[in-house]
């Protein structure tokens, strides 16, 4: 649902509209060399990793219009342990942010010094962005409808940032 608000004759009118998201197919030209090297350099760990890219609340107002940061979050699928996170900015564009995701994800794996057996995503866009790089690394990629452990970690993080968490 999308709330549309418009002002006509000094009165505000609100309308709710159902919008089906349409994601264009993302095909990145990925340099396979760093991902093939990661397959050689990083040992496989028996882990299932949930991965998601989430827009964070609270815009950054360095200039106008303000922009929102994104968080690339990596969570262990069974325990909810947060493997890592990377704050990303859509500067100069969202397309440039999306193009960085495979490289940023690879950097997280090097920081962890491991490759998980499986990466699980809910987003079709993220699935498209990671499919080829993960195949180079020998990591199984799955797409599901929801990521319960990751969603729980994201809620906890948002509560902490707002000062409402325990």
mmCIF file of C-alpha atoms in Angstrom:
data_model
loop_
_atom_site.group_PDB
_atom_site.id
_atom_site.type_symbol
_atom_site.label_atom_id
_atom_site.label_comp_id
_atom_site.label_asym_id
_atom_site.label_seq_id
_atom_site.Cartn_x
_atom_site.Cartn_y
_atom_site.Cartn_z
ATOM 1 C CA UNK A 1 0.000 0.000 0.000
ATOM 2 C CA UNK A 2 1.187 3.466 -0.861
ATOM 3 C CA UNK A 3 -0.243 6.614 0.703
ATOM 4 C CA UNK A 4 -0.557 9.442 -1.778
ATOM 5 C CA UNK A 5 -1.147 12.939 -0.418
ATOM 6 C CA UNK A 6 -1.911 15.967 -2.529
ATOM 7 C CA UNK A 7 -3.005 19.487 -1.783
ATOM 8 C CA UNK A 8 -5.885 20.949 -3.759
ATOM 9 C CA UNK A 9 -7.436 24.350 -2.978
ATOM 10 C CA UNK A 10 -5.500 24.536 0.314
ATOM 11 C CA UNK A 11 -6.931 21.170 1.468
ATOM 12 C CA UNK A 12 -4.984 17.940 1.795
ATOM 13 C CA UNK A 13 -6.441 14.771 0.293
ATOM 14 C CA UNK A 14 -5.139 11.278 1.037
ATOM 15 C CA UNK A 15 -5.567 8.200 -1.112
ATOM 16 C CA UNK A 16 -4.296 4.679 -0.539
ATOM 17 C CA UNK A 17 -3.109 2.886 -3.651
ATOM 18 C CA UNK A 18 -2.033 -0.733 -4.027
ATOM 19 C CA UNK A 19 1.254 -0.904 -5.919
ATOM 20 C CA UNK A 20 2.996 -4.097 -6.998
ATOM 21 C CA UNK A 21 6.761 -3.551 -6.954
ATOM 22 C CA UNK A 22 8.515 -4.142 -10.232
ATOM 23 C CA UNK A 23 12.205 -4.833 -10.035
ATOM 24 C CA UNK A 24 14.234 -4.591 -13.198
ATOM 25 C CA UNK A 25 16.594 -7.453 -13.885
ATOM 26 C CA UNK A 26 20.057 -6.541 -12.621
ATOM 27 C CA UNK A 27 22.892 -7.960 -14.608
ATOM 28 C CA UNK A 28 26.260 -6.836 -13.379
ATOM 29 C CA UNK A 29 29.503 -7.311 -15.185
ATOM 30 C CA UNK A 30 31.347 -8.933 -12.308
ATOM 31 C CA UNK A 31 35.094 -9.462 -12.363
ATOM 32 C CA UNK A 32 35.230 -13.124 -11.431
ATOM 33 C CA UNK A 33 38.877 -13.094 -10.251
ATOM 34 C CA UNK A 34 38.316 -11.870 -6.650
ATOM 35 C CA UNK A 35 35.437 -14.309 -6.145
ATOM 36 C CA UNK A 36 37.396 -17.257 -7.554
ATOM 37 C CA UNK A 37 40.289 -16.255 -5.278
ATOM 38 C CA UNK A 38 37.924 -16.213 -2.283
ATOM 39 C CA UNK A 39 36.976 -19.804 -3.070
ATOM 40 C CA UNK A 40 40.654 -20.673 -2.766
ATOM 41 C CA UNK A 41 41.458 -18.375 0.188
ATOM 42 C CA UNK A 42 38.456 -18.762 2.489
ATOM 43 C CA UNK A 43 37.520 -22.061 4.138
ATOM 44 C CA UNK A 44 33.906 -23.234 4.061
ATOM 45 C CA UNK A 45 32.157 -23.135 7.424
ATOM 46 C CA UNK A 46 28.999 -25.153 8.120
ATOM 47 C CA UNK A 47 26.830 -22.052 8.329
ATOM 48 C CA UNK A 48 23.647 -20.815 6.716
ATOM 49 C CA UNK A 49 23.711 -17.045 6.320
ATOM 50 C CA UNK A 50 20.673 -14.821 5.843
ATOM 51 C CA UNK A 51 21.527 -11.649 3.897
ATOM 52 C CA UNK A 52 19.389 -8.568 3.352
ATOM 53 C CA UNK A 53 19.746 -4.972 2.206
ATOM 54 C CA UNK A 54 17.495 -2.692 4.270
ATOM 55 C CA UNK A 55 16.874 1.023 4.023
ATOM 56 C CA UNK A 56 17.432 2.570 7.436
ATOM 57 C CA UNK A 57 15.186 5.226 8.918
ATOM 58 C CA UNK A 58 16.390 8.711 9.673
ATOM 59 C CA UNK A 59 17.603 10.485 6.595
ATOM 60 C CA UNK A 60 21.060 12.043 6.416
ATOM 61 C CA UNK A 61 20.741 15.734 5.677
ATOM 62 C CA UNK A 62 24.177 16.800 4.462
ATOM 63 C CA UNK A 63 22.442 18.493 1.589
ATOM 64 C CA UNK A 64 18.962 18.620 0.150
ATOM 65 C CA UNK A 65 17.154 16.454 -0.516
ATOM 66 C CA UNK A 66 18.166 14.224 2.405
ATOM 67 C CA UNK A 67 19.076 10.630 1.625
ATOM 68 C CA UNK A 68 18.673 7.382 3.510
ATOM 69 C CA UNK A 69 21.488 4.981 4.355
ATOM 70 C CA UNK A 70 21.171 1.282 3.564
ATOM 71 C CA UNK A 71 22.381 -1.582 5.716
ATOM 72 C CA UNK A 72 23.751 -4.808 4.264
ATOM 73 C CA UNK A 73 23.111 -7.245 7.108
ATOM 74 C CA UNK A 74 24.471 -10.811 7.448
ATOM 75 C CA UNK A 75 22.897 -13.057 10.100
ATOM 76 C CA UNK A 76 23.342 -16.732 10.974
ATOM 77 C CA UNK A 77 20.077 -18.415 9.938
ATOM 78 C CA UNK A 78 19.715 -20.745 12.934
ATOM 79 C CA UNK A 79 20.977 -18.717 15.903
ATOM 80 C CA UNK A 80 20.443 -15.110 14.789
ATOM 81 C CA UNK A 81 24.105 -14.268 15.414
ATOM 82 C CA UNK A 82 25.010 -11.146 13.448
ATOM 83 C CA UNK A 83 27.981 -12.075 11.267
ATOM 84 C CA UNK A 84 28.423 -8.561 9.969
ATOM 85 C CA UNK A 85 26.932 -5.388 8.636
ATOM 86 C CA UNK A 86 27.932 -2.703 6.189
ATOM 87 C CA UNK A 87 26.396 0.760 6.041
ATOM 88 C CA UNK A 88 26.021 1.852 2.431
ATOM 89 C CA UNK A 89 24.990 5.132 0.843
ATOM 90 C CA UNK A 90 23.112 5.514 -2.425
ATOM 91 C CA UNK A 91 25.611 8.053 -3.684
ATOM 92 C CA UNK A 92 25.624 9.014 -6.473
ATOM 93 C CA UNK A 93 22.678 6.672 -7.170
ATOM 94 C CA UNK A 94 20.849 3.560 -6.020
ATOM 95 C CA UNK A 95 22.238 1.779 -9.081
ATOM 96 C CA UNK A 96 25.804 2.493 -7.926
ATOM 97 C CA UNK A 97 24.930 1.161 -4.458
ATOM 98 C CA UNK A 98 23.527 -2.035 -5.965
ATOM 99 C CA UNK A 99 26.643 -2.496 -8.092
ATOM 100 C CA UNK A 100 28.767 -2.418 -4.896
ATOM 101 C CA UNK A 101 26.876 -5.194 -3.113
ATOM 102 C CA UNK A 102 28.874 -8.204 -4.385
ATOM 103 C CA UNK A 103 32.186 -6.537 -3.501
ATOM 104 C CA UNK A 104 30.949 -5.379 -0.098
ATOM 105 C CA UNK A 105 29.619 -8.860 0.631
ATOM 106 C CA UNK A 106 32.980 -10.344 -0.346
ATOM 107 C CA UNK A 107 34.751 -7.917 2.019
ATOM 108 C CA UNK A 108 32.490 -9.127 4.851
ATOM 109 C CA UNK A 109 33.439 -12.747 4.119
ATOM 110 C CA UNK A 110 37.148 -11.855 4.216
ATOM 111 C CA UNK A 111 36.598 -10.091 7.555
ATOM 112 C CA UNK A 112 34.949 -13.291 8.837
ATOM 113 C CA UNK A 113 37.714 -15.425 7.248
ATOM 114 C CA UNK A 114 35.155 -17.923 5.958
ATOM 115 C CA UNK A 115 32.572 -18.841 3.334
ATOM 116 C CA UNK A 116 29.172 -20.097 4.477
ATOM 117 C CA UNK A 117 27.740 -23.248 2.920
ATOM 118 C CA UNK A 118 24.566 -21.381 2.015
ATOM 119 C CA UNK A 119 23.371 -17.810 1.625
ATOM 120 C CA UNK A 120 19.636 -17.199 1.970
ATOM 121 C CA UNK A 121 17.900 -14.059 0.687
ATOM 122 C CA UNK A 122 14.274 -12.955 0.438
ATOM 123 C CA UNK A 123 14.772 -10.233 -2.151
ATOM 124 C CA UNK A 124 14.657 -11.127 -5.845
ATOM 125 C CA UNK A 125 16.941 -8.163 -6.524
ATOM 126 C CA UNK A 126 19.550 -9.366 -4.028
ATOM 127 C CA UNK A 127 19.262 -12.875 -5.454
ATOM 128 C CA UNK A 128 20.053 -11.529 -8.923
ATOM 129 C CA UNK A 129 22.975 -9.460 -7.652
ATOM 130 C CA UNK A 130 24.613 -12.303 -5.725
ATOM 131 C CA UNK A 131 23.872 -15.332 -7.930
ATOM 132 C CA UNK A 132 26.934 -15.142 -10.185
ATOM 133 C CA UNK A 133 29.500 -14.049 -7.543
ATOM 134 C CA UNK A 134 28.343 -16.774 -5.133
ATOM 135 C CA UNK A 135 28.554 -19.397 -7.866
ATOM 136 C CA UNK A 136 32.216 -18.402 -8.392
ATOM 137 C CA UNK A 137 32.795 -18.935 -4.663
ATOM 138 C CA UNK A 138 30.992 -22.286 -4.542
ATOM 139 C CA UNK A 139 28.301 -20.991 -2.173
ATOM 140 C CA UNK A 140 24.727 -22.254 -2.538
ATOM 141 C CA UNK A 141 22.173 -19.412 -2.881
ATOM 142 C CA UNK A 142 18.529 -19.829 -1.868
ATOM 143 C CA UNK A 143 15.557 -17.482 -2.010
ATOM 144 C CA UNK A 144 12.777 -17.657 0.582
ATOM 145 C CA UNK A 145 9.720 -15.579 1.476
ATOM 146 C CA UNK A 146 10.975 -14.406 4.860
ATOM 147 C CA UNK A 147 14.152 -14.230 6.928
ATOM 148 C CA UNK A 148 12.991 -14.610 10.545
ATOM 149 C CA UNK A 149 16.366 -14.361 12.277
ATOM 150 C CA UNK A 150 17.480 -11.429 10.167
ATOM 151 C CA UNK A 151 14.175 -9.625 10.681
ATOM 152 C CA UNK A 152 14.553 -10.097 14.434
ATOM 153 C CA UNK A 153 18.096 -8.685 14.349
ATOM 154 C CA UNK A 154 16.946 -5.723 12.252
ATOM 155 C CA UNK A 155 14.107 -4.935 14.664
ATOM 156 C CA UNK A 156 16.527 -5.094 17.623
ATOM 157 C CA UNK A 157 18.928 -2.764 15.837
ATOM 158 C CA UNK A 158 16.188 -0.259 15.001
ATOM 159 C CA UNK A 159 14.934 -0.334 18.607
ATOM 160 C CA UNK A 160 18.456 0.254 19.879
ATOM 161 C CA UNK A 161 18.962 3.169 17.480
ATOM 162 C CA UNK A 162 15.669 4.731 18.601
ATOM 163 C CA UNK A 163 16.485 4.163 22.273
ATOM 164 C CA UNK A 164 13.461 1.923 22.830
ATOM 165 C CA UNK A 165 15.253 -1.441 23.047
ATOM 166 C CA UNK A 166 16.107 -3.294 26.211
#
